[in-house]
mmCIF file of C-alpha atoms in Angstrom:
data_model
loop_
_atom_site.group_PDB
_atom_site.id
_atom_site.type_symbol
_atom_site.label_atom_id
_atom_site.label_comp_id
_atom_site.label_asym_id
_atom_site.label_seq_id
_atom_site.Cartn_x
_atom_site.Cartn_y
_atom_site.Cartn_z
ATOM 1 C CA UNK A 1 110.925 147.287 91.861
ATOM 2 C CA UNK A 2 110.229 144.106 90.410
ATOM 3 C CA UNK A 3 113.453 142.177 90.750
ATOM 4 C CA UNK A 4 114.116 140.949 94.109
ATOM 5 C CA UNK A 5 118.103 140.361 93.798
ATOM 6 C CA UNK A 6 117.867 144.496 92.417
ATOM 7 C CA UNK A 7 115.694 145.304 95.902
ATOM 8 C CA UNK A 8 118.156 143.457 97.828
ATOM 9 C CA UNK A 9 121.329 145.165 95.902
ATOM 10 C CA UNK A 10 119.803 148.521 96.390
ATOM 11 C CA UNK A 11 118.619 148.213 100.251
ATOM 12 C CA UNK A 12 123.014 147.484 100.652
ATOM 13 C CA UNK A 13 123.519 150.691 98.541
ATOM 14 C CA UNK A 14 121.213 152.566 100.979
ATOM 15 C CA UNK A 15 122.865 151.383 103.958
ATOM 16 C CA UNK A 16 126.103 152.298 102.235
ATOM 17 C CA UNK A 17 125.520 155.937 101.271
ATOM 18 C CA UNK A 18 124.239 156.272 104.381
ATOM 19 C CA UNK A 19 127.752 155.837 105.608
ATOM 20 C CA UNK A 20 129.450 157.661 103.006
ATOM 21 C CA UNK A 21 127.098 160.651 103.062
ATOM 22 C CA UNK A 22 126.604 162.798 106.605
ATOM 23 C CA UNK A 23 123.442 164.408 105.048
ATOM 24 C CA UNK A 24 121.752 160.682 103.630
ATOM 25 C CA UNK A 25 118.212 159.662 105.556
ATOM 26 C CA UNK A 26 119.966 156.229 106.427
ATOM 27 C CA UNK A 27 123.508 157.688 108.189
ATOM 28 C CA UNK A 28 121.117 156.723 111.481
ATOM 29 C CA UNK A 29 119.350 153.801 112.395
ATOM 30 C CA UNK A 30 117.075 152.716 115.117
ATOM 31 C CA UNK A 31 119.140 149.392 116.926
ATOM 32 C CA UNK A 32 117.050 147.444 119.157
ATOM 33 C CA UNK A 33 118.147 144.944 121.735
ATOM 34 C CA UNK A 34 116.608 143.336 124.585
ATOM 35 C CA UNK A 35 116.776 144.162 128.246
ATOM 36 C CA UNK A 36 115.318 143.441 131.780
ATOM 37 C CA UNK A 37 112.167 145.551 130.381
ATOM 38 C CA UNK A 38 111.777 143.991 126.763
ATOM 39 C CA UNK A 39 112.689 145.756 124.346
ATOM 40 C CA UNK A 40 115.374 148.622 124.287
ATOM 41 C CA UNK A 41 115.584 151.235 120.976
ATOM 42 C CA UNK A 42 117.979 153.674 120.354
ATOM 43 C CA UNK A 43 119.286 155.914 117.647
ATOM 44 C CA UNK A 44 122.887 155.054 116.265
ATOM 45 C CA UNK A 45 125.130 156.382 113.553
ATOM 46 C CA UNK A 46 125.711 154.255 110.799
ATOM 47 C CA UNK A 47 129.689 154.110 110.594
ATOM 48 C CA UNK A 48 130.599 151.196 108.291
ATOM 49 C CA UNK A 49 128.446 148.405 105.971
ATOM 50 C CA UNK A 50 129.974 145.653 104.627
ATOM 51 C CA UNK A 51 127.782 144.087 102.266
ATOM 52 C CA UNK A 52 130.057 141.234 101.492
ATOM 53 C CA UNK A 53 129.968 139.537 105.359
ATOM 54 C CA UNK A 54 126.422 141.235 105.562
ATOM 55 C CA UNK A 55 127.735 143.531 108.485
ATOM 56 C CA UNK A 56 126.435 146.401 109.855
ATOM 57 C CA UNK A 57 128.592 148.544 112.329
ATOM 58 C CA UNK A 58 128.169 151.448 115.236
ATOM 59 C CA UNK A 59 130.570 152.700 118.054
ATOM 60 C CA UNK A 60 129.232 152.501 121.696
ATOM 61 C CA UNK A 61 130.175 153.377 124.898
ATOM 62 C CA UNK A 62 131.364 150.274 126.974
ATOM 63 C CA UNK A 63 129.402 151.413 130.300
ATOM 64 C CA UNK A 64 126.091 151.939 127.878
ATOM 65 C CA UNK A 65 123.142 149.743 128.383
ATOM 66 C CA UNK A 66 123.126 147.990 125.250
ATOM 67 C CA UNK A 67 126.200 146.625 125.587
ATOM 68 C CA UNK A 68 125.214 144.830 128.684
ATOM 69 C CA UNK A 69 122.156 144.090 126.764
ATOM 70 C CA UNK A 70 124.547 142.547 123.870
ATOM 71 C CA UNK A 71 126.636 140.815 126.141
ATOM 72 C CA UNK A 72 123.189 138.525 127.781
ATOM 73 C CA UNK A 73 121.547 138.291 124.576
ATOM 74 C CA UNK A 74 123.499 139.281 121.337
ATOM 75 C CA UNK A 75 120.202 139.343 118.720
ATOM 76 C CA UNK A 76 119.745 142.800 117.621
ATOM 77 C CA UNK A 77 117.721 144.281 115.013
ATOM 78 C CA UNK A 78 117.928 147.727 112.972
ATOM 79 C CA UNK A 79 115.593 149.622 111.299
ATOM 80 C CA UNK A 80 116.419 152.132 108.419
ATOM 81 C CA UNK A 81 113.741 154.517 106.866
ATOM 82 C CA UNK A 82 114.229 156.888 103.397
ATOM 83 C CA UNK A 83 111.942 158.941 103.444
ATOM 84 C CA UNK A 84 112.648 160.390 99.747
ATOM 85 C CA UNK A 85 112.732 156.595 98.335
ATOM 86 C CA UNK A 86 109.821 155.436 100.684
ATOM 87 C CA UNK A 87 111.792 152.272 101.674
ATOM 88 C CA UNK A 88 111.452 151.211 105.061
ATOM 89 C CA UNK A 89 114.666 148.262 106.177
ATOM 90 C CA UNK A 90 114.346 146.024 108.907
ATOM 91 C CA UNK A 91 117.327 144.009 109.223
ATOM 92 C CA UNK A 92 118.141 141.226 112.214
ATOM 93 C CA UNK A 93 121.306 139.492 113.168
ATOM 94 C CA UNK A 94 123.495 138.877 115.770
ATOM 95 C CA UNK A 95 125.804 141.446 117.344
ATOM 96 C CA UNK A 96 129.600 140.984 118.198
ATOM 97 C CA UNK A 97 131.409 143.748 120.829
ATOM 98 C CA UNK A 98 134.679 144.827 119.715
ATOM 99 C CA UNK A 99 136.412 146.028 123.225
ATOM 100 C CA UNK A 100 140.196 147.229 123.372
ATOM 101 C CA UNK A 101 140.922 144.308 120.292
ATOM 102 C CA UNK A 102 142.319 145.105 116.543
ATOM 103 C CA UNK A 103 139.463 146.141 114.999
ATOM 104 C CA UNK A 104 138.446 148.868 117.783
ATOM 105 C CA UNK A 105 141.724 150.509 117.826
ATOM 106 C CA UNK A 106 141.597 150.648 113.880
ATOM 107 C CA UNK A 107 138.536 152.645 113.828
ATOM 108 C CA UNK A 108 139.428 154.311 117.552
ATOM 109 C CA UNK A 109 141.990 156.189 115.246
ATOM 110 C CA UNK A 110 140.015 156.745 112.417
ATOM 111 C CA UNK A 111 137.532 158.619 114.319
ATOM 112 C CA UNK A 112 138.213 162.894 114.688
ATOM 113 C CA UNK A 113 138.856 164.148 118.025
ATOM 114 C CA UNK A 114 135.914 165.908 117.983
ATOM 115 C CA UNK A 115 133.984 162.304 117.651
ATOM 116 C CA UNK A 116 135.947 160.750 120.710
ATOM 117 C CA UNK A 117 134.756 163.582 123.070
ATOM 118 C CA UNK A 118 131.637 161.311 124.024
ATOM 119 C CA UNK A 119 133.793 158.414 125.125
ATOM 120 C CA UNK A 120 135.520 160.552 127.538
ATOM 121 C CA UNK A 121 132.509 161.030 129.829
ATOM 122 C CA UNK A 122 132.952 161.473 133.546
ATOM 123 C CA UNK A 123 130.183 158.588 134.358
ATOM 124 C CA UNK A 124 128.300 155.859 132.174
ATOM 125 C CA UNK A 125 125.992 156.942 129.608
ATOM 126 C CA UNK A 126 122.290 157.031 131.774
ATOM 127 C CA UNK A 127 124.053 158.262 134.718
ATOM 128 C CA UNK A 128 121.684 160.924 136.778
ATOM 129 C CA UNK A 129 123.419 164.853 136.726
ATOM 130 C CA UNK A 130 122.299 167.648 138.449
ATOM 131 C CA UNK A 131 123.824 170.097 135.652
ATOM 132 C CA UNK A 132 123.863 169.231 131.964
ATOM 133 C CA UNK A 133 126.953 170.315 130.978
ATOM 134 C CA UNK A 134 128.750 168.359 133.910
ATOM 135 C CA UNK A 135 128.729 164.788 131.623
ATOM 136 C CA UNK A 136 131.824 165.431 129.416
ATOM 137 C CA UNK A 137 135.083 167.123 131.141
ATOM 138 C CA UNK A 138 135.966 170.356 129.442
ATOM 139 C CA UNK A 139 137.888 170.975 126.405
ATOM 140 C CA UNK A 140 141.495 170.842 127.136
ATOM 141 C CA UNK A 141 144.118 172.844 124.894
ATOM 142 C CA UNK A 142 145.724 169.504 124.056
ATOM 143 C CA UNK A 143 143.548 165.860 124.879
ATOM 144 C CA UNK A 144 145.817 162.684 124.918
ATOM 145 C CA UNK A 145 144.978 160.994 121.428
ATOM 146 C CA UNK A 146 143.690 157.835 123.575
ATOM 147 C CA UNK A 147 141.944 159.472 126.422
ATOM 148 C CA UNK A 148 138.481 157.728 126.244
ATOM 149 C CA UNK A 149 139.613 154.694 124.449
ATOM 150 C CA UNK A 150 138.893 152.495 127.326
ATOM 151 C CA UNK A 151 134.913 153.185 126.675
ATOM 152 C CA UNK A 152 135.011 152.879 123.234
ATOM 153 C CA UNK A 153 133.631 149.595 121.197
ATOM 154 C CA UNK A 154 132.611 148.705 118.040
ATOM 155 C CA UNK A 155 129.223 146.907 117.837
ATOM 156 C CA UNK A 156 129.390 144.256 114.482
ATOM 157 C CA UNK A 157 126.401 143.058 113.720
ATOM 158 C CA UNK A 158 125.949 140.120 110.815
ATOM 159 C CA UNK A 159 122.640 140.289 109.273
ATOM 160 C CA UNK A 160 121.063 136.780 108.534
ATOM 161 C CA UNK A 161 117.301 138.833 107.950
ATOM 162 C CA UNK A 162 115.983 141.633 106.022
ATOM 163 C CA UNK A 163 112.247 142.883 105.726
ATOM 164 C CA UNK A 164 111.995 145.492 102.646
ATOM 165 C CA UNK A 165 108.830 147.481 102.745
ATOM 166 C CA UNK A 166 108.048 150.330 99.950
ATOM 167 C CA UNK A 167 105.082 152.857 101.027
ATOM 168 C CA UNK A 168 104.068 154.274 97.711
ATOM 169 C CA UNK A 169 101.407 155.703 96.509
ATOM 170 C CA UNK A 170 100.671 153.108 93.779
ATOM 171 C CA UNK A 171 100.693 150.408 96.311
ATOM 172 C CA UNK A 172 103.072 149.113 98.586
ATOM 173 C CA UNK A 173 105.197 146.386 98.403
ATOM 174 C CA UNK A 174 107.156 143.847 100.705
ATOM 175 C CA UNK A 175 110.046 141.552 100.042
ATOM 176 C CA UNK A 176 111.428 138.820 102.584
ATOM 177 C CA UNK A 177 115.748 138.176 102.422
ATOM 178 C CA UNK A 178 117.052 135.119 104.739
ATOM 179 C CA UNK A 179 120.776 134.539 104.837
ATOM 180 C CA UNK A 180 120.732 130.599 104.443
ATOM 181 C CA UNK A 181 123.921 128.376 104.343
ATOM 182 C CA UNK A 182 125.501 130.612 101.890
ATOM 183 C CA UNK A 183 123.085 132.627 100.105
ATOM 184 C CA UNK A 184 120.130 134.999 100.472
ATOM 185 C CA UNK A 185 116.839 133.661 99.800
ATOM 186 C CA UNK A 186 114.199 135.701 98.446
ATOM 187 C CA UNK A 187 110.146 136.083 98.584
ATOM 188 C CA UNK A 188 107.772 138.399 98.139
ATOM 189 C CA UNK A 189 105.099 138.597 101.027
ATOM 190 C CA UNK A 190 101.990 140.350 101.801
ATOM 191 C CA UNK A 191 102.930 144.406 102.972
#
């Protein structure tokens, strides 16, 4: 914990298993964007990190808020807490929508059938109902693979910022990571 370049190589691992592992503490993250209120926080799933073009990515539903939210003002920012490791991530960037293009339909058919089942909702995601069960259409015997694919995105975000805060016992400690031309830079602030 006291080698920044380790801190930052770890908080990437974290983010990573979180993908890999269904069970991890980091396979969902708080995403925050702005709207007409301020602020706007939900709860994602983690589906893919790429550490190398400091990307973070989710699926969303087209008609959803955020992406409306994206599509006025495209800075978002995560946040990421372990509770086992006491690490808290905050990470900032910009967000990119990936509608009906290459990359959507790549990971459109990566995704189970059982995932795509929230795409294929009768109304946008927000929309009043009367009856709870009424939002998704029922199970069919046999669902065309690409019914829903017209609501489904990819949200890319590229992370330029990352606040690293440990809560431990012994003292906590912070660390600062900027993206700058082409590296990170590093610092150790107050927690």
């Amino acid at each position: 914990m006291d080698d920044l370049l380790e801190i930052l190589t770890g908080a990437w691992r974290m983010l990573q298993d979180g993908v890999e592992d269904d069970q991890h503490p980091c396979r969902t993250a708080l995403l925050a964007t702005t709207g007409p209120a301020g602020a706007s926080l939900r709860t994602v799933v983690l589906r893919q990190v790429i550490e190398a073009g400091r990307l973070l990515r989710c699926y969303t539903d087209v008609r959803s808020a955020k992406v409306a939210e994206i599509q006025r003002d495209p800075r978002v920012s995560w946040l990421v807490y372990h509770p086992g490791e006491k690490v808290q991530l905050r990470l900032s960037g910009r967000a990119v929508l990936h509608m009906a293009d290459n990359l959507a339909k790549a990971r459109w058919q990566a995704t189970p059938d059982v995932r795509r089942q929230v795409y294929r909702g009768v109304a946008p995601p927000g929309t009043p109902l009367d009856d709870p069960t009424a939002a998704f259409p029922p199970p069919a015997a046999e669902t065309a693979p690409d019914e829903g694919w017209e609501n489904f995105a990819v949200l890319s975000s590229q992370i330029d910022s990352i606040d690293w805060l440990y809560v431990g016992r012994q003292g906590h400690r912070r660390a600062k990571f900027r993206w700058q031309g082409d590296e990170w830079t590093t610092s150790w602030v107050v927690p």
